[in-house]
Amino acid sequence: MDDPSTSVLAVEKIPLSDDSVNGYIALATINRPNKLNALNTEVMDSLKRFCSWVEDNDQIRCVIITGAKPLPAEEGKRPKPNAFVAGADISEFVGMDSKATKVKFSDNAVEALWSLTKPTIAMVDGFALGGGCEVACSCDIRIASQRSKFGTPEINLGLIPGYGATQRLAKLIGYGKTLEMIMTGEMISAIEAHKIGLVNHVCSEEELQQFTMDLAQKIASKSVFTLATAKRTIKAALNNTLDEGIAIEAEEFANLFDSKDKEEGVRAFMERDKAKWQDK
Ligand code: COA
């Protein structure tokens, strides 16, 4: 697959600023601005295909997920607000029963995003609600503009989150804050989200793109092989006891001493040279 773009997911290849490194950053924009980029079946299918493409493509060193900006307002109508993703597409829930839900929500795109071995960044400008908050939580790093709002409003639909927020949000912000967000369904500001550890950085709307790109470029200039080891080892903290996690780290750390990139990184330091990663 050369280009995984679809009508609801625009994929761009962003060149690297460091020309000594091969590859690019993949920027995926969820593109349903008139529906606040809500996750319908087509978006979820596109995102899943995008994730397989990322995993199979050695050139991709970092991934950014974002939402399309609002289109100009139609005549006589108010403009739509900015959104990362305003949740799962609620219109698809009408009449849906548990059997259909298990099929729709099993092995879904949010899990595919979470399972990527490459670094992922959510660039959030506007509403990140329900499934949108969950897409953001399934990325490694979240950067938000000041006007962004986060929330898990499923309770207002007689539901709870179904793309992982009861678990991943709780790991990010803790048990108490997660209960409050899920039980009240209230939105919180980007500043509050930053305060509780839901987002890594908050910047102005104007700075958001540049800030995110700079961060992605920095990460993309490292060894993809070492980054994957770092991600896998840190994620082990979520599913293991501290002692088990430390044992996993010891094993992963030692294994890196057999890698080409450890030799290259150490050589470059000793010779005051720039490392040329082989990604192995
Ligand atoms: N699913 C389907 N459509 C959605 C949607 C969703 N999750 N969120 C927004 N939309 C649609 C609206 O139906 C509307 O479509 P229309 O213009 O064709 O009628 C359009 O996006 C714009 O949304 P609107 O509600 O008019 O904007 P607003 O500025 O008044 O309110 C929100 C913005 C985010 C507060 C409001 O859209 C909202 O509460 N969305 C649902 C959030 C939610 O519950 N998410 C969890 C889903 S499980």
Tab-separated table of C-alpha atoms and ligand atoms in Angstrom:
chain	number	residue	atom	x	y	z
A	1	MET	CA	0.000	0.000	0.000
A	2	ASP	CA	1.636	3.225	-1.126
A	3	ASP	CA	-0.794	5.766	0.257
A	4	PRO	CA	-3.329	4.799	2.920
A	5	SER	CA	-5.314	8.058	2.553
A	6	THR	CA	-9.090	7.805	2.222
A	7	SER	CA	-11.833	10.428	2.008
A	8	VAL	CA	-12.029	10.468	5.836
A	9	LEU	CA	-8.320	10.109	6.663
A	10	ALA	CA	-5.713	12.313	4.988
A	11	VAL	CA	-2.180	10.959	5.308
A	12	GLU	CA	0.831	13.182	4.641
A	13	LYS	CA	4.503	12.256	4.596
A	14	ILE	CA	6.445	14.994	6.390
A	15	PRO	CA	10.144	15.087	5.419
A	16	LEU	CA	12.730	14.978	8.192
A	17	SER	CA	14.639	18.144	9.018
A	18	ASP	CA	17.719	16.017	9.794
A	19	ASP	CA	18.888	14.870	6.383
A	20	SER	CA	21.327	12.348	7.834
A	21	VAL	CA	18.305	10.206	8.795
A	22	ASN	CA	16.235	8.256	6.275
A	23	GLY	CA	12.477	8.324	6.322
A	24	TYR	CA	9.637	10.621	7.324
A	25	ILE	CA	6.929	11.462	9.823
A	26	ALA	CA	3.405	10.243	8.979
A	27	LEU	CA	0.729	12.832	9.748
A	28	ALA	CA	-2.795	11.390	9.732
A	29	THR	CA	-5.725	13.825	9.792
A	30	ILE	CA	-9.178	12.488	10.637
A	31	ASN	CA	-11.302	14.330	8.116
A	32	ARG	CA	-15.002	14.725	8.941
A	33	PRO	CA	-15.001	18.370	10.093
A	34	ASN	CA	-18.759	18.795	9.629
A	35	LYS	CA	-19.299	16.007	12.167
A	36	LEU	CA	-16.463	17.216	14.425
A	37	ASN	CA	-14.347	14.317	13.090
A	38	ALA	CA	-16.567	11.754	14.847
A	39	LEU	CA	-15.350	8.184	14.491
A	40	ASN	CA	-17.709	6.386	12.154
A	41	THR	CA	-17.035	2.928	10.688
A	42	GLU	CA	-15.255	4.407	7.689
A	43	VAL	CA	-12.843	6.411	9.888
A	44	MET	CA	-12.156	3.392	12.106
A	45	ASP	CA	-11.487	1.155	9.071
A	46	SER	CA	-9.192	3.812	7.573
A	47	LEU	CA	-7.312	4.252	10.851
A	48	LYS	CA	-6.803	0.514	11.130
A	49	ARG	CA	-5.430	0.289	7.596
A	50	PHE	CA	-3.226	3.292	8.355
A	51	CYS	CA	-1.795	1.484	11.406
A	52	SER	CA	-0.878	-1.628	9.379
A	53	TRP	CA	0.723	0.624	6.762
A	54	VAL	CA	2.772	2.383	9.471
A	55	GLU	CA	3.926	-0.906	10.959
A	56	ASP	CA	4.919	-2.331	7.544
A	57	ASN	CA	6.691	0.806	6.341
A	58	ASP	CA	10.331	1.066	7.479
A	59	GLN	CA	10.524	4.690	6.351
A	60	ILE	CA	8.085	5.918	8.998
A	61	ARG	CA	9.851	7.054	12.159
A	62	CYS	CA	7.056	8.818	14.026
A	63	VAL	CA	3.277	9.239	13.724
A	64	ILE	CA	1.081	12.272	14.418
A	65	ILE	CA	-2.707	11.946	14.656
A	66	THR	CA	-4.883	15.030	14.413
A	67	GLY	CA	-8.360	16.228	13.420
A	68	ALA	CA	-9.311	18.327	10.389
A	69	LYS	CA	-9.983	22.027	10.951
A	70	PRO	CA	-13.563	23.299	10.465
A	71	LEU	CA	-14.623	24.215	6.934
A	72	PRO	CA	-15.849	27.768	6.248
A	73	ALA	CA	-19.397	28.141	7.614
A	74	GLU	CA	-22.224	27.552	5.138
A	75	GLU	CA	-24.304	30.627	4.405
A	76	GLY	CA	-26.724	31.437	7.205
A	77	LYS	CA	-25.270	28.731	9.448
A	78	ARG	CA	-22.994	29.105	12.463
A	79	PRO	CA	-19.420	27.841	12.042
A	80	LYS	CA	-18.624	24.376	13.423
A	81	PRO	CA	-16.221	24.377	16.352
A	82	ASN	CA	-12.655	23.084	16.218
A	83	ALA	CA	-12.375	19.425	17.087
A	84	PHE	CA	-9.753	16.734	17.410
A	85	VAL	CA	-12.497	14.080	17.530
A	86	ALA	CA	-15.898	14.547	19.262
A	87	GLY	CA	-16.261	10.828	19.922
A	88	ALA	CA	-17.631	7.735	18.287
A	89	ASP	CA	-20.313	8.557	15.718
A	90	ILE	CA	-23.414	8.472	17.906
A	91	SER	CA	-25.717	8.092	14.900
A	92	GLU	CA	-24.346	4.552	14.431
A	93	PHE	CA	-25.505	3.600	17.965
A	94	VAL	CA	-29.216	3.823	17.171
A	95	GLY	CA	-30.744	0.369	17.631
A	96	MET	CA	-27.333	-1.283	18.038
A	97	ASP	CA	-27.383	-4.288	20.408
A	98	SER	CA	-24.637	-5.990	22.404
A	99	LYS	CA	-23.894	-8.570	19.700
A	100	ALA	CA	-23.283	-5.923	17.033
A	101	THR	CA	-21.318	-3.817	19.536
A	102	LYS	CA	-18.953	-6.666	20.379
A	103	VAL	CA	-18.189	-7.114	16.674
A	104	LYS	CA	-17.772	-3.369	16.059
A	105	PHE	CA	-15.613	-2.682	19.114
A	106	SER	CA	-13.439	-5.827	19.118
A	107	ASP	CA	-10.003	-5.554	17.553
A	108	ASN	CA	-10.660	-1.870	16.794
A	109	ALA	CA	-8.514	0.963	15.396
A	110	VAL	CA	-7.816	2.466	18.832
A	111	GLU	CA	-6.215	-0.835	19.868
A	112	ALA	CA	-4.267	-0.856	16.570
A	113	LEU	CA	-2.972	2.631	17.349
A	114	TRP	CA	-2.088	1.609	20.893
A	115	SER	CA	-0.212	-1.459	19.590
A	116	LEU	CA	2.015	0.455	17.160
A	117	THR	CA	5.693	-0.058	17.917
A	118	LYS	CA	6.547	3.418	16.557
A	119	PRO	CA	6.201	6.668	18.534
A	120	THR	CA	2.778	8.328	18.258
A	121	ILE	CA	1.689	11.878	19.088
A	122	ALA	CA	-1.862	13.222	19.324
A	123	MET	CA	-2.057	16.859	18.188
A	124	VAL	CA	-5.304	18.139	19.718
A	125	ASP	CA	-6.973	21.396	18.726
A	126	GLY	CA	-10.536	21.511	20.020
A	127	PHE	CA	-12.899	18.872	21.370
A	128	ALA	CA	-11.368	15.506	22.344
A	129	LEU	CA	-14.445	13.754	23.699
A	130	GLY	CA	-15.362	10.123	24.241
A	131	GLY	CA	-13.608	8.108	21.518
A	132	GLY	CA	-11.579	11.245	20.734
A	133	CYS	CA	-10.175	11.321	24.244
A	134	GLU	CA	-9.521	7.586	23.848
A	135	VAL	CA	-7.674	8.015	20.539
A	136	ALA	CA	-5.537	10.643	22.291
A	137	CYS	CA	-4.950	8.306	25.255
A	138	SER	CA	-3.850	5.518	22.917
A	139	CYS	CA	-1.050	7.762	21.575
A	140	ASP	CA	2.260	7.990	23.428
A	141	ILE	CA	2.240	11.789	23.800
A	142	ARG	CA	-0.564	14.375	23.748
A	143	ILE	CA	-0.085	18.035	22.773
A	144	ALA	CA	-3.106	20.324	23.051
A	145	SER	CA	-3.993	23.872	22.097
A	146	GLN	CA	-5.331	26.134	24.837
A	147	ARG	CA	-8.872	26.020	23.458
A	148	SER	CA	-9.031	22.200	23.571
A	149	LYS	CA	-11.482	20.399	25.825
A	150	PHE	CA	-11.286	16.816	27.012
A	151	GLY	CA	-14.084	14.651	28.325
A	152	THR	CA	-15.736	11.258	28.498
A	153	PRO	CA	-19.432	12.156	28.108
A	154	GLU	CA	-20.666	8.603	27.394
A	155	ILE	CA	-22.559	8.578	30.718
A	156	ASN	CA	-24.985	11.082	29.154
A	157	LEU	CA	-25.831	8.441	26.512
A	158	GLY	CA	-26.349	5.763	29.145
A	159	LEU	CA	-22.937	4.314	28.302
A	160	ILE	CA	-19.382	4.039	29.540
A	161	PRO	CA	-16.266	4.452	27.365
A	162	GLY	CA	-15.663	1.504	25.034
A	163	TYR	CA	-12.313	2.310	23.410
A	164	GLY	CA	-10.195	1.824	26.511
A	165	ALA	CA	-10.652	4.978	28.635
A	166	THR	CA	-11.711	3.088	31.764
A	167	GLN	CA	-8.237	1.528	31.681
A	168	ARG	CA	-5.818	3.786	29.755
A	169	LEU	CA	-7.198	7.061	31.155
A	170	ALA	CA	-6.970	5.594	34.658
A	171	LYS	CA	-3.303	4.720	34.035
A	172	LEU	CA	-2.639	8.296	32.869
A	173	ILE	CA	-4.532	10.406	35.400
A	174	GLY	CA	-5.317	7.935	38.194
A	175	TYR	CA	-8.388	6.148	39.525
A	176	GLY	CA	-10.066	9.083	41.282
A	177	LYS	CA	-9.898	11.608	38.430
A	178	THR	CA	-10.991	8.949	35.918
A	179	LEU	CA	-14.052	8.121	38.013
A	180	GLU	CA	-14.899	11.815	38.242
A	181	MET	CA	-14.556	12.355	34.482
A	182	ILE	CA	-16.529	9.234	33.550
A	183	MET	CA	-19.225	9.657	36.225
A	184	THR	CA	-19.886	13.353	35.584
A	185	GLY	CA	-19.325	13.347	31.819
A	186	GLU	CA	-18.057	16.926	32.285
A	187	MET	CA	-15.448	18.422	29.983
A	188	ILE	CA	-12.176	19.749	31.341
A	189	SER	CA	-10.005	22.496	29.854
A	190	ALA	CA	-6.609	21.867	28.286
A	191	ILE	CA	-5.004	23.596	31.281
A	192	GLU	CA	-6.796	21.230	33.688
A	193	ALA	CA	-5.911	18.256	31.440
A	194	HIS	CA	-2.276	19.342	31.652
A	195	LYS	CA	-2.475	19.732	35.426
A	196	ILE	CA	-3.708	16.149	35.881
A	197	GLY	CA	-1.252	14.612	33.404
A	198	LEU	CA	-3.707	13.912	30.601
A	199	VAL	CA	-1.732	16.077	28.185
A	200	ASN	CA	2.020	16.539	28.017
A	201	HIS	CA	2.058	20.140	26.779
A	202	VAL	CA	-0.395	22.958	26.143
A	203	CYS	CA	0.374	25.708	23.640
A	204	SER	CA	-1.446	28.437	21.787
A	205	GLU	CA	-3.456	27.510	18.672
A	206	GLU	CA	-0.844	29.306	16.552
A	207	GLU	CA	2.065	27.379	18.081
A	208	LEU	CA	0.466	23.925	18.159
A	209	GLN	CA	1.574	22.659	14.738
A	210	GLN	CA	5.171	23.885	15.044
A	211	PHE	CA	5.529	22.637	18.607
A	212	THR	CA	4.232	19.191	17.648
A	213	MET	CA	6.391	19.006	14.520
A	214	ASP	CA	9.523	19.984	16.461
A	215	LEU	CA	8.805	17.248	18.983
A	216	ALA	CA	8.130	14.681	16.229
A	217	GLN	CA	11.330	15.695	14.405
A	218	LYS	CA	13.332	15.277	17.605
A	219	ILE	CA	11.940	11.776	18.187
A	220	ALA	CA	12.254	10.825	14.497
A	221	SER	CA	15.986	11.585	14.606
A	222	LYS	CA	16.577	8.689	17.060
A	223	SER	CA	16.983	5.003	16.229
A	224	VAL	CA	13.612	3.436	15.428
A	225	PHE	CA	14.928	0.174	16.868
A	226	THR	CA	15.864	1.750	20.201
A	227	LEU	CA	12.627	3.761	20.323
A	228	ALA	CA	10.600	0.556	19.900
A	229	THR	CA	12.538	-1.030	22.757
A	230	ALA	CA	11.928	2.026	24.949
A	231	LYS	CA	8.192	2.013	24.182
A	232	ARG	CA	7.822	-1.730	24.781
A	233	THR	CA	9.751	-1.551	28.052
A	234	ILE	CA	7.850	1.469	29.416
A	235	LYS	CA	4.508	-0.119	28.471
A	236	ALA	CA	5.537	-3.184	30.478
A	237	ALA	CA	5.068	-0.978	33.562
A	238	LEU	CA	1.316	-0.976	32.893
A	239	ASN	CA	0.807	-4.742	33.021
A	240	ASN	CA	3.413	-5.935	35.511
A	241	THR	CA	4.459	-5.549	39.116
A	242	LEU	CA	7.436	-3.261	39.806
A	243	ASP	CA	9.773	-6.232	40.303
A	244	GLU	CA	8.596	-7.883	37.071
A	245	GLY	CA	8.989	-4.586	35.231
A	246	ILE	CA	12.523	-4.089	36.514
A	247	ALA	CA	13.393	-7.613	35.334
A	248	ILE	CA	11.947	-6.818	31.888
A	249	GLU	CA	13.982	-3.605	31.765
A	250	ALA	CA	17.174	-5.448	32.725
A	251	GLU	CA	16.626	-7.910	29.861
A	252	GLU	CA	15.726	-5.232	27.274
A	253	PHE	CA	18.632	-3.004	28.378
A	254	ALA	CA	21.135	-5.866	28.134
A	255	ASN	CA	19.817	-6.928	24.715
A	256	LEU	CA	20.465	-3.435	23.334
A	257	PHE	CA	24.175	-4.078	23.901
A	258	ASP	CA	24.026	-6.522	20.963
A	259	SER	CA	22.485	-3.911	18.654
A	260	LYS	CA	24.249	-2.031	15.852
A	261	ASP	CA	22.781	1.256	17.050
A	262	LYS	CA	24.273	0.968	20.539
A	263	GLU	CA	27.717	0.552	18.950
A	264	GLU	CA	27.004	3.478	16.642
A	265	GLY	CA	25.645	5.736	19.406
A	266	VAL	CA	28.621	5.051	21.656
A	267	ARG	CA	31.107	5.436	18.766
A	268	ALA	CA	29.547	8.765	17.779
A	269	PHE	CA	29.809	10.037	21.363
A	270	MET	CA	33.457	8.945	21.706
A	271	GLU	CA	34.431	10.468	18.365
A	272	ARG	CA	32.302	13.611	18.820
A	273	ASP	CA	30.507	12.585	15.626
A	274	LYS	CA	26.819	12.418	14.743
A	275	ALA	CA	25.309	8.934	15.001
A	276	LYS	CA	24.086	7.345	11.751
A	277	TRP	CA	21.407	4.926	12.865
A	278	GLN	CA	20.924	1.594	11.135
A	279	ASP	CA	17.687	0.939	13.034
A	280	LYS	CA	18.868	-2.435	14.235
B	1	COA	N1	-21.314	11.681	16.649
B	1	COA	C1	-22.013	12.078	15.571
B	1	COA	N2	-22.145	13.361	15.219
B	1	COA	C2	-21.564	14.281	16.001
B	1	COA	C3	-20.838	13.936	17.144
B	1	COA	C4	-20.725	12.568	17.448
B	1	COA	N3	-20.017	12.138	18.507
B	1	COA	N4	-20.381	15.071	17.730
B	1	COA	C5	-20.816	16.081	16.966
B	1	COA	N5	-21.526	15.616	15.917
B	1	COA	C6	-22.167	16.375	14.832
B	1	COA	C7	-23.437	17.049	15.285
B	1	COA	O1	-24.519	16.149	15.205
B	1	COA	C8	-23.538	18.166	14.274
B	1	COA	O2	-23.984	17.646	13.044
B	1	COA	P1	-25.049	18.492	12.144
B	1	COA	O3	-24.410	19.857	11.971
B	1	COA	O4	-25.139	17.709	10.882
B	1	COA	O5	-26.292	18.548	12.951
B	1	COA	C9	-22.092	18.583	14.070
B	1	COA	O6	-21.303	17.457	14.471
B	1	COA	C10	-21.654	19.784	14.894
B	1	COA	O7	-21.939	19.510	16.259
B	1	COA	P2	-22.856	20.438	17.160
B	1	COA	O8	-23.404	19.597	18.265
B	1	COA	O9	-23.841	21.182	16.330
B	1	COA	O10	-21.768	21.455	17.704
B	1	COA	P3	-21.833	22.286	19.055
B	1	COA	O11	-20.772	23.314	18.948
B	1	COA	O12	-23.214	22.744	19.332
B	1	COA	O13	-21.447	21.218	20.203
B	1	COA	C11	-20.235	19.359	21.148
B	1	COA	C12	-20.206	20.593	20.208
B	1	COA	C13	-18.890	18.663	21.011
B	1	COA	C14	-20.424	19.841	22.583
B	1	COA	C15	-21.406	18.433	20.733
B	1	COA	O14	-21.318	18.192	19.346
B	1	COA	C16	-21.400	17.095	21.423
B	1	COA	O15	-21.760	17.013	22.595
B	1	COA	N6	-21.018	16.006	20.714
B	1	COA	C17	-21.095	14.660	21.192
B	1	COA	C18	-19.976	14.361	22.173
B	1	COA	C19	-20.135	12.972	22.746
B	1	COA	O16	-21.076	12.657	23.435
B	1	COA	N7	-19.147	12.108	22.433
B	1	COA	C20	-19.118	10.761	22.921
B	1	COA	C21	-19.717	9.835	21.935
B	1	COA	S1	-19.711	8.171	22.519
